[in-house]
PDB file of C-alpha atoms and ligand atoms in Angstrom:
ATOM      1  CA  UNK A 284    -123.559  72.671 -80.266  1.00 54.00           C
ATOM      2  CA  UNK A 285    -122.238  75.656 -78.364  1.00 61.00           C
ATOM      3  CA  UNK A 286    -118.466  75.425 -78.169  1.00 75.00           C
ATOM      4  CA  UNK A 287    -118.424  75.986 -74.424  1.00 93.00           C
ATOM      5  CA  UNK A 288    -119.815  72.466 -73.916  1.00 97.00           C
ATOM      6  CA  UNK A 289    -116.953  70.012 -73.285  1.00 98.00           C
ATOM      7  CA  UNK A 290    -119.003  66.892 -72.623  1.00 98.00           C
ATOM      8  CA  UNK A 291    -122.453  66.091 -73.947  1.00 98.00           C
ATOM      9  CA  UNK A 292    -124.246  62.887 -72.986  1.00 98.00           C
ATOM     10  CA  UNK A 293    -127.375  62.313 -75.059  1.00 98.00           C
ATOM     11  CA  UNK A 294    -129.797  59.559 -74.163  1.00 98.00           C
ATOM     12  CA  UNK A 295    -127.015  57.188 -73.102  1.00 98.00           C
ATOM     13  CA  UNK A 296    -127.865  53.731 -71.769  1.00 98.00           C
ATOM     14  CA  UNK A 297    -125.369  51.045 -70.801  1.00 98.00           C
ATOM     15  CA  UNK A 298    -125.785  47.354 -70.008  1.00 98.00           C
ATOM     16  CA  UNK A 299    -123.241  44.858 -68.630  1.00 97.00           C
ATOM     17  CA  UNK A 300    -124.262  41.520 -70.141  1.00 94.00           C
ATOM     18  CA  UNK A 301    -127.861  42.602 -70.357  1.00 90.00           C
ATOM     19  CA  UNK A 302    -127.894  44.145 -66.855  1.00 96.00           C
ATOM     20  CA  UNK A 303    -128.905  47.811 -67.055  1.00 97.00           C
ATOM     21  CA  UNK A 304    -126.314  50.055 -65.338  1.00 98.00           C
ATOM     22  CA  UNK A 305    -127.245  53.410 -66.880  1.00 98.00           C
ATOM     23  CA  UNK A 306    -130.704  54.310 -68.139  1.00 97.00           C
ATOM     24  CA  UNK A 307    -131.254  57.124 -70.692  1.00 97.00           C
ATOM     25  CA  UNK A 308    -128.781  59.640 -69.254  1.00 98.00           C
ATOM     26  CA  UNK A 309    -128.762  63.223 -70.551  1.00 97.00           C
ATOM     27  CA  UNK A 310    -126.503  66.030 -69.373  1.00 95.00           C
ATOM     28  CA  UNK A 311    -123.783  68.418 -70.417  1.00 97.00           C
ATOM     29  CA  UNK A 312    -120.622  69.730 -68.812  1.00 97.00           C
ATOM     30  CA  UNK A 313    -119.646  73.274 -69.698  1.00 97.00           C
ATOM     31  CA  UNK A 314    -116.155  74.702 -69.950  1.00 97.00           C
ATOM     32  CA  UNK A 315    -115.039  75.930 -66.506  1.00 96.00           C
ATOM     33  CA  UNK A 316    -117.715  73.980 -64.643  1.00 97.00           C
ATOM     34  CA  UNK A 317    -117.047  72.053 -61.414  1.00 96.00           C
ATOM     35  CA  UNK A 318    -119.507  69.152 -61.492  1.00 97.00           C
ATOM     36  CA  UNK A 319    -119.986  66.622 -58.704  1.00 96.00           C
ATOM     37  CA  UNK A 320    -121.530  63.263 -59.568  1.00 95.00           C
ATOM     38  CA  UNK A 321    -123.005  61.584 -56.509  1.00 92.00           C
ATOM     39  CA  UNK A 322    -124.938  58.395 -55.924  1.00 89.00           C
ATOM     40  CA  UNK A 323    -124.861  55.278 -53.763  1.00 87.00           C
ATOM     41  CA  UNK A 324    -122.520  52.337 -54.445  1.00 87.00           C
ATOM     42  CA  UNK A 325    -123.430  50.564 -57.648  1.00 92.00           C
ATOM     43  CA  UNK A 326    -125.407  53.530 -59.021  1.00 93.00           C
ATOM     44  CA  UNK A 327    -123.343  53.699 -62.212  1.00 96.00           C
ATOM     45  CA  UNK A 328    -120.924  56.543 -61.408  1.00 95.00           C
ATOM     46  CA  UNK A 329    -117.752  54.771 -62.510  1.00 94.00           C
ATOM     47  CA  UNK A 330    -119.538  53.331 -65.532  1.00 97.00           C
ATOM     48  CA  UNK A 331    -120.537  56.846 -66.617  1.00 97.00           C
ATOM     49  CA  UNK A 332    -116.961  58.118 -66.254  1.00 96.00           C
ATOM     50  CA  UNK A 333    -115.621  55.180 -68.256  1.00 95.00           C
ATOM     51  CA  UNK A 334    -118.095  56.020 -71.012  1.00 97.00           C
ATOM     52  CA  UNK A 335    -116.894  59.642 -71.081  1.00 97.00           C
ATOM     53  CA  UNK A 336    -113.314  58.347 -71.265  1.00 95.00           C
ATOM     54  CA  UNK A 337    -114.128  56.006 -74.153  1.00 95.00           C
ATOM     55  CA  UNK A 338    -113.238  52.941 -72.054  1.00 93.00           C
ATOM     56  CA  UNK A 339    -116.802  51.615 -72.384  1.00 96.00           C
ATOM     57  CA  UNK A 340    -119.118  52.120 -75.363  1.00 97.00           C
ATOM     58  CA  UNK A 341    -122.809  52.607 -74.610  1.00 97.00           C
ATOM     59  CA  UNK A 342    -125.239  50.394 -76.505  1.00 97.00           C
ATOM     60  CA  UNK A 343    -127.515  53.384 -77.110  1.00 97.00           C
ATOM     61  CA  UNK A 344    -127.084  57.144 -77.127  1.00 98.00           C
ATOM     62  CA  UNK A 345    -124.408  59.574 -78.160  1.00 98.00           C
ATOM     63  CA  UNK A 346    -121.342  61.032 -76.440  1.00 98.00           C
ATOM     64  CA  UNK A 347    -119.756  64.248 -77.696  1.00 98.00           C
ATOM     65  CA  UNK A 348    -116.387  65.486 -76.399  1.00 97.00           C
ATOM     66  CA  UNK A 349    -115.099  68.986 -77.189  1.00 97.00           C
ATOM     67  CA  UNK A 350    -117.745  69.237 -79.905  1.00 96.00           C
ATOM     68  CA  UNK A 351    -116.725  65.983 -81.595  1.00 97.00           C
ATOM     69  CA  UNK A 352    -118.440  62.595 -81.635  1.00 97.00           C
ATOM     70  CA  UNK A 353    -116.477  60.316 -79.272  1.00 97.00           C
ATOM     71  CA  UNK A 354    -116.225  57.745 -82.088  1.00 96.00           C
ATOM     72  CA  UNK A 355    -113.806  59.986 -83.968  1.00 96.00           C
ATOM     73  CA  UNK A 356    -112.386  61.897 -80.966  1.00 96.00           C
ATOM     74  CA  UNK A 357    -108.602  61.640 -80.698  1.00 93.00           C
ATOM     75  CA  UNK A 358    -107.513  64.510 -78.456  1.00 93.00           C
ATOM     76  CA  UNK A 359    -107.362  62.325 -75.341  1.00 92.00           C
ATOM     77  CA  UNK A 360    -104.549  64.381 -73.815  1.00 89.00           C
ATOM     78  CA  UNK A 361    -107.187  67.077 -73.188  1.00 94.00           C
ATOM     79  CA  UNK A 362    -108.745  64.797 -70.588  1.00 94.00           C
ATOM     80  CA  UNK A 363    -106.995  63.814 -67.353  1.00 92.00           C
ATOM     81  CA  UNK A 364    -108.296  60.910 -65.280  1.00 91.00           C
ATOM     82  CA  UNK A 365    -107.661  59.867 -61.702  1.00 89.00           C
ATOM     83  CA  UNK A 366    -109.226  56.390 -61.436  1.00 83.00           C
ATOM     84  CA  UNK A 367    -110.879  54.889 -58.387  1.00 80.00           C
ATOM     85  CA  UNK A 368    -108.451  53.088 -56.042  1.00 69.00           C
ATOM     86  CA  UNK A 369    -105.456  54.089 -58.149  1.00 65.00           C
ATOM     87  CA  UNK A 370    -103.368  54.499 -55.014  1.00 62.00           C
ATOM     88  CA  UNK A 371    -103.667  50.906 -53.845  1.00 64.00           C
ATOM     89  CA  UNK A 372    -103.145  49.481 -57.329  1.00 63.00           C
ATOM     90  CA  UNK A 373     -99.972  51.508 -57.826  1.00 63.00           C
ATOM     91  CA  UNK A 374     -98.408  50.857 -54.445  1.00 67.00           C
ATOM     92  CA  UNK A 375     -97.021  47.506 -55.558  1.00 69.00           C
ATOM     93  CA  UNK A 376     -94.595  49.220 -57.916  1.00 74.00           C
ATOM     94  CA  UNK A 377     -91.357  50.633 -56.519  1.00 84.00           C
ATOM     95  CA  UNK A 378     -91.434  53.789 -58.612  1.00 88.00           C
ATOM     96  CA  UNK A 379     -90.500  57.353 -57.760  1.00 91.00           C
ATOM     97  CA  UNK A 380     -92.848  60.323 -57.694  1.00 92.00           C
ATOM     98  CA  UNK A 381     -91.448  61.768 -60.918  1.00 91.00           C
ATOM     99  CA  UNK A 382     -91.695  58.416 -62.698  1.00 89.00           C
ATOM    100  CA  UNK A 383     -95.337  58.076 -61.669  1.00 89.00           C
ATOM    101  CA  UNK A 384     -96.102  61.577 -62.945  1.00 91.00           C
ATOM    102  CA  UNK A 385     -94.139  60.916 -66.143  1.00 88.00           C
ATOM    103  CA  UNK A 386     -96.485  58.051 -66.916  1.00 84.00           C
ATOM    104  CA  UNK A 387     -99.147  60.688 -67.477  1.00 82.00           C
ATOM    105  CA  UNK A 388     -97.084  61.780 -70.500  1.00 76.00           C
ATOM    106  CA  UNK A 389     -96.820  58.404 -72.189  1.00 64.00           C
ATOM    107  CA  UNK A 390     -98.927  58.451 -75.308  1.00 57.00           C
ATOM    108  CA  UNK A 391     -98.458  54.897 -76.439  1.00 44.00           C
ATOM    109  CA  UNK A 392     -95.634  55.420 -78.901  1.00 43.00           C
ATOM    110  CA  UNK A 393     -92.917  56.503 -76.493  1.00 47.00           C
ATOM    111  CA  UNK A 394     -91.352  54.908 -73.478  1.00 50.00           C
ATOM    112  CA  UNK A 395     -90.651  56.767 -70.276  1.00 50.00           C
ATOM    113  CA  UNK A 396     -86.904  56.255 -70.739  1.00 53.00           C
ATOM    114  CA  UNK A 397     -86.969  58.692 -73.632  1.00 58.00           C
ATOM    115  CA  UNK A 398     -88.505  61.653 -71.837  1.00 69.00           C
ATOM    116  CA  UNK A 399     -87.951  64.890 -73.696  1.00 79.00           C
ATOM    117  CA  UNK A 400     -87.167  68.199 -72.035  1.00 84.00           C
ATOM    118  CA  UNK A 401     -90.799  69.089 -72.709  1.00 85.00           C
ATOM    119  CA  UNK A 402     -91.851  66.030 -70.706  1.00 85.00           C
ATOM    120  CA  UNK A 403     -89.535  66.935 -67.855  1.00 88.00           C
ATOM    121  CA  UNK A 404     -90.919  70.448 -67.806  1.00 89.00           C
ATOM    122  CA  UNK A 405     -94.508  69.157 -67.720  1.00 89.00           C
ATOM    123  CA  UNK A 406     -93.612  66.810 -64.854  1.00 91.00           C
ATOM    124  CA  UNK A 407     -92.043  69.709 -62.893  1.00 92.00           C
ATOM    125  CA  UNK A 408     -95.009  71.973 -63.575  1.00 91.00           C
ATOM    126  CA  UNK A 409     -97.620  69.453 -62.513  1.00 92.00           C
ATOM    127  CA  UNK A 410     -95.739  68.535 -59.339  1.00 93.00           C
ATOM    128  CA  UNK A 411     -95.489  72.243 -58.559  1.00 91.00           C
ATOM    129  CA  UNK A 412     -99.239  72.679 -59.121  1.00 89.00           C
ATOM    130  CA  UNK A 413     -99.965  70.105 -56.405  1.00 89.00           C
ATOM    131  CA  UNK A 414     -97.148  71.375 -54.173  1.00 90.00           C
ATOM    132  CA  UNK A 415     -95.136  68.147 -54.350  1.00 93.00           C
ATOM    133  CA  UNK A 416     -92.053  69.370 -56.234  1.00 93.00           C
ATOM    134  CA  UNK A 417     -89.641  68.628 -53.417  1.00 95.00           C
ATOM    135  CA  UNK A 418     -90.736  64.989 -53.231  1.00 96.00           C
ATOM    136  CA  UNK A 419     -89.961  64.064 -56.819  1.00 93.00           C
ATOM    137  CA  UNK A 420     -87.093  61.647 -56.070  1.00 94.00           C
ATOM    138  CA  UNK A 421     -89.016  59.848 -53.297  1.00 94.00           C
ATOM    139  CA  UNK A 422     -90.612  56.460 -53.773  1.00 93.00           C
ATOM    140  CA  UNK A 423     -94.408  56.483 -53.785  1.00 89.00           C
ATOM    141  CA  UNK A 424     -94.280  54.004 -50.910  1.00 87.00           C
ATOM    142  CA  UNK A 425     -92.527  56.621 -48.763  1.00 89.00           C
ATOM    143  CA  UNK A 426     -95.440  59.067 -48.977  1.00 89.00           C
ATOM    144  CA  UNK A 427     -98.591  59.493 -46.910  1.00 85.00           C
ATOM    145  CA  UNK A 428    -102.009  58.773 -48.422  1.00 82.00           C
ATOM    146  CA  UNK A 429    -102.690  62.478 -48.958  1.00 84.00           C
ATOM    147  CA  UNK A 430     -99.310  62.995 -50.642  1.00 88.00           C
ATOM    148  CA  UNK A 431     -99.812  59.990 -52.895  1.00 87.00           C
ATOM    149  CA  UNK A 432    -103.152  61.379 -53.910  1.00 85.00           C
ATOM    150  CA  UNK A 433    -101.489  64.643 -54.950  1.00 88.00           C
ATOM    151  CA  UNK A 434     -99.002  62.683 -57.054  1.00 91.00           C
ATOM    152  CA  UNK A 435    -101.856  61.008 -58.915  1.00 89.00           C
ATOM    153  CA  UNK A 436    -103.461  64.363 -59.565  1.00 90.00           C
ATOM    154  CA  UNK A 437    -100.087  65.571 -60.890  1.00 93.00           C
ATOM    155  CA  UNK A 438     -99.958  62.499 -63.109  1.00 91.00           C
ATOM    156  CA  UNK A 439    -103.350  63.384 -64.573  1.00 91.00           C
ATOM    157  CA  UNK A 440    -102.226  67.011 -65.023  1.00 92.00           C
ATOM    158  CA  UNK A 441     -99.030  66.061 -66.842  1.00 91.00           C
ATOM    159  CA  UNK A 442    -100.700  65.986 -70.246  1.00 88.00           C
ATOM    160  CA  UNK A 443    -102.005  69.557 -69.679  1.00 89.00           C
ATOM    161  CA  UNK A 444    -105.668  68.537 -69.777  1.00 93.00           C
ATOM    162  CA  UNK A 445    -108.584  70.962 -70.032  1.00 96.00           C
ATOM    163  CA  UNK A 446    -110.909  68.526 -68.300  1.00 97.00           C
ATOM    164  CA  UNK A 447    -109.962  66.584 -65.175  1.00 96.00           C
ATOM    165  CA  UNK A 448    -112.057  63.604 -64.072  1.00 95.00           C
ATOM    166  CA  UNK A 449    -111.653  62.158 -60.567  1.00 94.00           C
ATOM    167  CA  UNK A 450    -113.338  58.976 -59.311  1.00 92.00           C
ATOM    168  CA  UNK A 451    -113.756  58.894 -55.504  1.00 88.00           C
ATOM    169  CA  UNK A 452    -110.377  60.553 -54.947  1.00 84.00           C
ATOM    170  CA  UNK A 453    -110.616  61.001 -51.173  1.00 78.00           C
ATOM    171  CA  UNK A 454    -111.281  57.386 -50.217  1.00 74.00           C
ATOM    172  CA  UNK A 455    -108.631  56.383 -47.684  1.00 70.00           C
ATOM    173  CA  UNK A 456    -107.325  59.918 -47.209  1.00 74.00           C
ATOM    174  CA  UNK A 457    -107.366  61.531 -43.744  1.00 76.00           C
ATOM    175  CA  UNK A 458    -109.573  64.536 -43.009  1.00 78.00           C
ATOM    176  CA  UNK A 459    -106.730  67.100 -42.931  1.00 79.00           C
ATOM    177  CA  UNK A 460    -105.420  66.000 -46.323  1.00 80.00           C
ATOM    178  CA  UNK A 461    -108.974  66.026 -47.655  1.00 82.00           C
ATOM    179  CA  UNK A 462    -109.433  69.693 -46.772  1.00 84.00           C
ATOM    180  CA  UNK A 463    -106.160  70.557 -48.552  1.00 84.00           C
ATOM    181  CA  UNK A 464    -107.202  68.395 -51.442  1.00 86.00           C
ATOM    182  CA  UNK A 465    -110.462  70.290 -51.958  1.00 89.00           C
ATOM    183  CA  UNK A 466    -108.547  73.566 -51.747  1.00 89.00           C
ATOM    184  CA  UNK A 467    -106.306  72.240 -54.517  1.00 89.00           C
ATOM    185  CA  UNK A 468    -109.335  71.342 -56.647  1.00 92.00           C
ATOM    186  CA  UNK A 469    -110.784  74.829 -56.143  1.00 92.00           C
ATOM    187  CA  UNK A 470    -107.480  76.367 -57.265  1.00 91.00           C
ATOM    188  CA  UNK A 471    -107.276  74.129 -60.326  1.00 92.00           C
ATOM    189  CA  UNK A 472    -110.826  75.116 -61.232  1.00 95.00           C
ATOM    190  CA  UNK A 473    -110.629  78.846 -60.536  1.00 93.00           C
ATOM    191  CA  UNK A 474    -106.979  79.767 -61.153  1.00 89.00           C
ATOM    192  CA  UNK A 475    -105.965  77.216 -63.779  1.00 87.00           C
ATOM    193  CA  UNK A 476    -109.435  77.279 -65.419  1.00 92.00           C
ATOM    194  CA  UNK A 477    -109.659  73.501 -65.423  1.00 95.00           C
ATOM    195  CA  UNK A 478    -113.089  71.927 -65.908  1.00 97.00           C
ATOM    196  CA  UNK A 479    -113.636  69.299 -63.205  1.00 97.00           C
ATOM    197  CA  UNK A 480    -115.845  66.236 -62.837  1.00 97.00           C
ATOM    198  CA  UNK A 481    -115.637  64.790 -59.332  1.00 96.00           C
ATOM    199  CA  UNK A 482    -117.349  61.511 -58.466  1.00 94.00           C
ATOM    200  CA  UNK A 483    -118.047  60.831 -54.838  1.00 88.00           C
ATOM    201  CA  UNK A 484    -120.482  59.080 -52.535  1.00 77.00           C
ATOM    202  CA  UNK A 485    -119.687  61.731 -49.907  1.00 77.00           C
ATOM    203  CA  UNK A 486    -122.575  64.018 -50.765  1.00 80.00           C
ATOM    204  CA  UNK A 487    -122.089  66.249 -47.723  1.00 78.00           C
ATOM    205  CA  UNK A 488    -118.572  67.285 -48.729  1.00 78.00           C
ATOM    206  CA  UNK A 489    -119.321  67.485 -52.425  1.00 85.00           C
ATOM    207  CA  UNK A 490    -122.332  69.747 -51.918  1.00 87.00           C
ATOM    208  CA  UNK A 491    -120.016  72.298 -50.317  1.00 88.00           C
ATOM    209  CA  UNK A 492    -117.373  72.193 -53.015  1.00 89.00           C
ATOM    210  CA  UNK A 493    -118.966  71.995 -56.427  1.00 93.00           C
ATOM    211  CA  UNK A 494    -121.030  74.314 -58.627  1.00 92.00           C
ATOM    212  CA  UNK A 495    -123.399  71.698 -59.997  1.00 94.00           C
ATOM    213  CA  UNK A 496    -124.405  68.238 -58.844  1.00 94.00           C
ATOM    214  CA  UNK A 497    -125.710  65.297 -60.828  1.00 94.00           C
ATOM    215  CA  UNK A 498    -127.356  62.557 -58.732  1.00 92.00           C
ATOM    216  CA  UNK A 499    -127.157  59.145 -60.273  1.00 93.00           C
ATOM    217  CA  UNK A 500    -129.081  56.016 -59.479  1.00 93.00           C
ATOM    218  CA  UNK A 501    -128.999  54.165 -62.804  1.00 95.00           C
ATOM    219  CA  UNK A 502    -131.060  57.125 -64.014  1.00 95.00           C
ATOM    220  CA  UNK A 503    -130.040  60.742 -63.597  1.00 95.00           C
ATOM    221  CA  UNK A 504    -132.412  61.530 -60.740  1.00 91.00           C
ATOM    222  CA  UNK A 505    -131.498  65.192 -60.336  1.00 90.00           C
ATOM    223  CA  UNK A 506    -129.130  67.772 -61.739  1.00 93.00           C
ATOM    224  CA  UNK A 507    -128.671  71.336 -60.549  1.00 93.00           C
ATOM    225  CA  UNK A 508    -126.892  73.600 -58.059  1.00 93.00           C
ATOM    226  CA  UNK A 509    -126.207  72.080 -54.622  1.00 90.00           C
ATOM    227  CA  UNK A 510    -129.026  74.190 -53.162  1.00 88.00           C
ATOM    228  CA  UNK A 511    -131.534  73.014 -55.760  1.00 88.00           C
ATOM    229  CA  UNK A 512    -130.474  69.411 -55.373  1.00 87.00           C
ATOM    230  CA  UNK A 513    -130.595  69.445 -51.569  1.00 81.00           C
ATOM    231  CA  UNK A 514    -134.040  71.051 -51.629  1.00 80.00           C
ATOM    232  CA  UNK A 515    -135.405  68.286 -53.802  1.00 75.00           C
ATOM    233  CA  UNK A 516    -136.428  65.091 -52.029  1.00 71.00           C
ATOM    234  CA  UNK A 517    -134.344  62.990 -54.387  1.00 69.00           C
ATOM    235  CA  UNK A 518    -131.491  62.937 -51.908  1.00 70.00           C
ATOM    236  CA  UNK A 519    -133.742  61.500 -49.255  1.00 71.00           C
ATOM    237  CA  UNK A 520    -134.987  58.855 -51.655  1.00 70.00           C
ATOM    238  CA  UNK A 521    -131.386  57.984 -52.586  1.00 68.00           C
ATOM    239  CA  UNK A 522    -129.719  58.049 -49.202  1.00 67.00           C
ATOM    240  CA  UNK A 523    -132.625  57.647 -46.779  1.00 64.00           C
ATOM    241  CA  UNK A 524    -134.187  59.982 -44.257  1.00 57.00           C
ATOM    242  CA  UNK A 525    -132.287  61.472 -41.370  1.00 52.00           C
ATOM    243  CA  UNK A 526    -129.388  62.673 -43.466  1.00 52.00           C
ATOM    244  CA  UNK A 527    -128.518  66.232 -42.516  1.00 51.00           C
ATOM    245  CA  UNK A 528    -126.307  68.622 -44.263  1.00 51.00           C
ATOM    246  CA  UNK A 529    -125.579  72.249 -44.629  1.00 50.00           C
ATOM    247  CA  UNK A 530    -124.380  74.114 -47.672  1.00 55.00           C
ATOM    248  CA  UNK A 531    -121.888  76.795 -46.643  1.00 52.00           C
ATOM    249  CA  UNK A 532    -120.806  78.118 -50.010  1.00 47.00           C
ATOM    250  CA  UNK A 533    -117.404  79.661 -50.703  1.00 47.00           C
TER     251      UNK A 533
HETATM  252  P1  LIG B 723    -120.530  53.045 -58.799  1.00 78.55           P
HETATM  253  O1  LIG B 723    -119.251  53.550 -59.360  1.00 78.55           O
HETATM  254  O2  LIG B 723    -121.592  54.074 -58.686  1.00 78.55           O
HETATM  255  O3  LIG B 723    -120.341  52.324 -57.495  1.00 78.55           O
HETATM  256  P2  LIG B 723    -120.478  51.189 -61.048  1.00 78.55           P
HETATM  257  O4  LIG B 723    -120.546  52.038 -62.256  1.00 78.55           O
HETATM  258  O5  LIG B 723    -119.145  50.659 -60.663  1.00 78.55           O
HETATM  259  O6  LIG B 723    -121.144  51.968 -59.813  1.00 78.55           O
HETATM  260  O7  LIG B 723    -121.459  49.971 -61.206  1.00 78.55           O
HETATM  261  C1  LIG B 723    -122.797  50.115 -61.644  1.00 78.55           C
HETATM  262  C2  LIG B 723    -123.453  48.742 -61.746  1.00 78.55           C
HETATM  263  O8  LIG B 723    -122.832  47.970 -62.758  1.00 78.55           O
HETATM  264  C3  LIG B 723    -123.346  47.906 -60.474  1.00 78.55           C
HETATM  265  O9  LIG B 723    -124.530  47.166 -60.324  1.00 78.55           O
HETATM  266  C4  LIG B 723    -122.170  46.998 -60.744  1.00 78.55           C
HETATM  267  O10 LIG B 723    -122.299  45.788 -60.040  1.00 78.55           O
HETATM  268  C5  LIG B 723    -122.281  46.774 -62.230  1.00 78.55           C
HETATM  269  N1  LIG B 723    -120.933  46.570 -62.836  1.00 78.55           N
HETATM  270  C6  LIG B 723    -119.888  47.412 -62.740  1.00 78.55           C
HETATM  271  N2  LIG B 723    -118.836  46.933 -63.424  1.00 78.55           N
HETATM  272  C7  LIG B 723    -119.227  45.758 -63.956  1.00 78.55           C
HETATM  273  C8  LIG B 723    -118.584  44.773 -64.773  1.00 78.55           C
HETATM  274  N3  LIG B 723    -117.335  44.932 -65.197  1.00 78.55           N
HETATM  275  N4  LIG B 723    -119.310  43.699 -65.144  1.00 78.55           N
HETATM  276  C9  LIG B 723    -120.597  43.541 -64.758  1.00 78.55           C
HETATM  277  N5  LIG B 723    -121.255  44.415 -63.982  1.00 78.55           N
HETATM  278  C10 LIG B 723    -120.589  45.516 -63.593  1.00 78.55           C
HETATM  279 MG1  LIG B 724    -117.338  53.603 -58.614  1.00 78.55          MG
END
């Protein structure tokens, strides 16, 4: 396999207790790519991400990460993950911004109390990357939705990943913060050379931000540039007629 392929999904199918959630999926993500995965609710988007993250094991097919079979892959710090609804699940804990980001550095054997200077530096750097450095002593509960979202991106960046995976990151975030958020993703992709996989049901926004789109509906129904995907009638079959959108391009 070419070494510019970071993720390779070969003929992957997944069932929950016999119920088919993903059917014979094939695609690759190249180094430097910004991929959007779209599809209606229940189409298998989160399931696919969890398979890439090794949290679920497909019953058939093969997953290769950074050129290595996922079964023996151990370099998990190369992959950052911002899970769906992470904001609401974290809000119950009275932790500060820097503590939340520091959790992105925990690798199982160490506790946060024993942060090294390297950890502290990584925390500073990732908060700087999302422009939240001055909020580090604040409690998460004192931040707006958009600010909290940035903290969770910083948390995923704290392990210096090469691939960042985000599951519906703009749910519950106001429109202004969303625009800034997509600017941040563009910077991470272009300036910091991070490979990005962004899952969203907001096809209109995603089509304007990403380089390639994969449309999921249990099967991979289309995969290509936003223009190619919007031209195909798959979108109509997925989301219904009457949906209008425009690709502006950056
Ligand atoms: P999406 O993220 O696109 O909304 P999911 O990957 O969460 O979709 O779900 C795909 C399908 O698998 C849905 O039909 C959902 O009900 C089912 N599913 C998801 N998680 C579970 C689970 N833990 N147990 C059983 N079925 C599940
Ligand atoms: Mg989901």
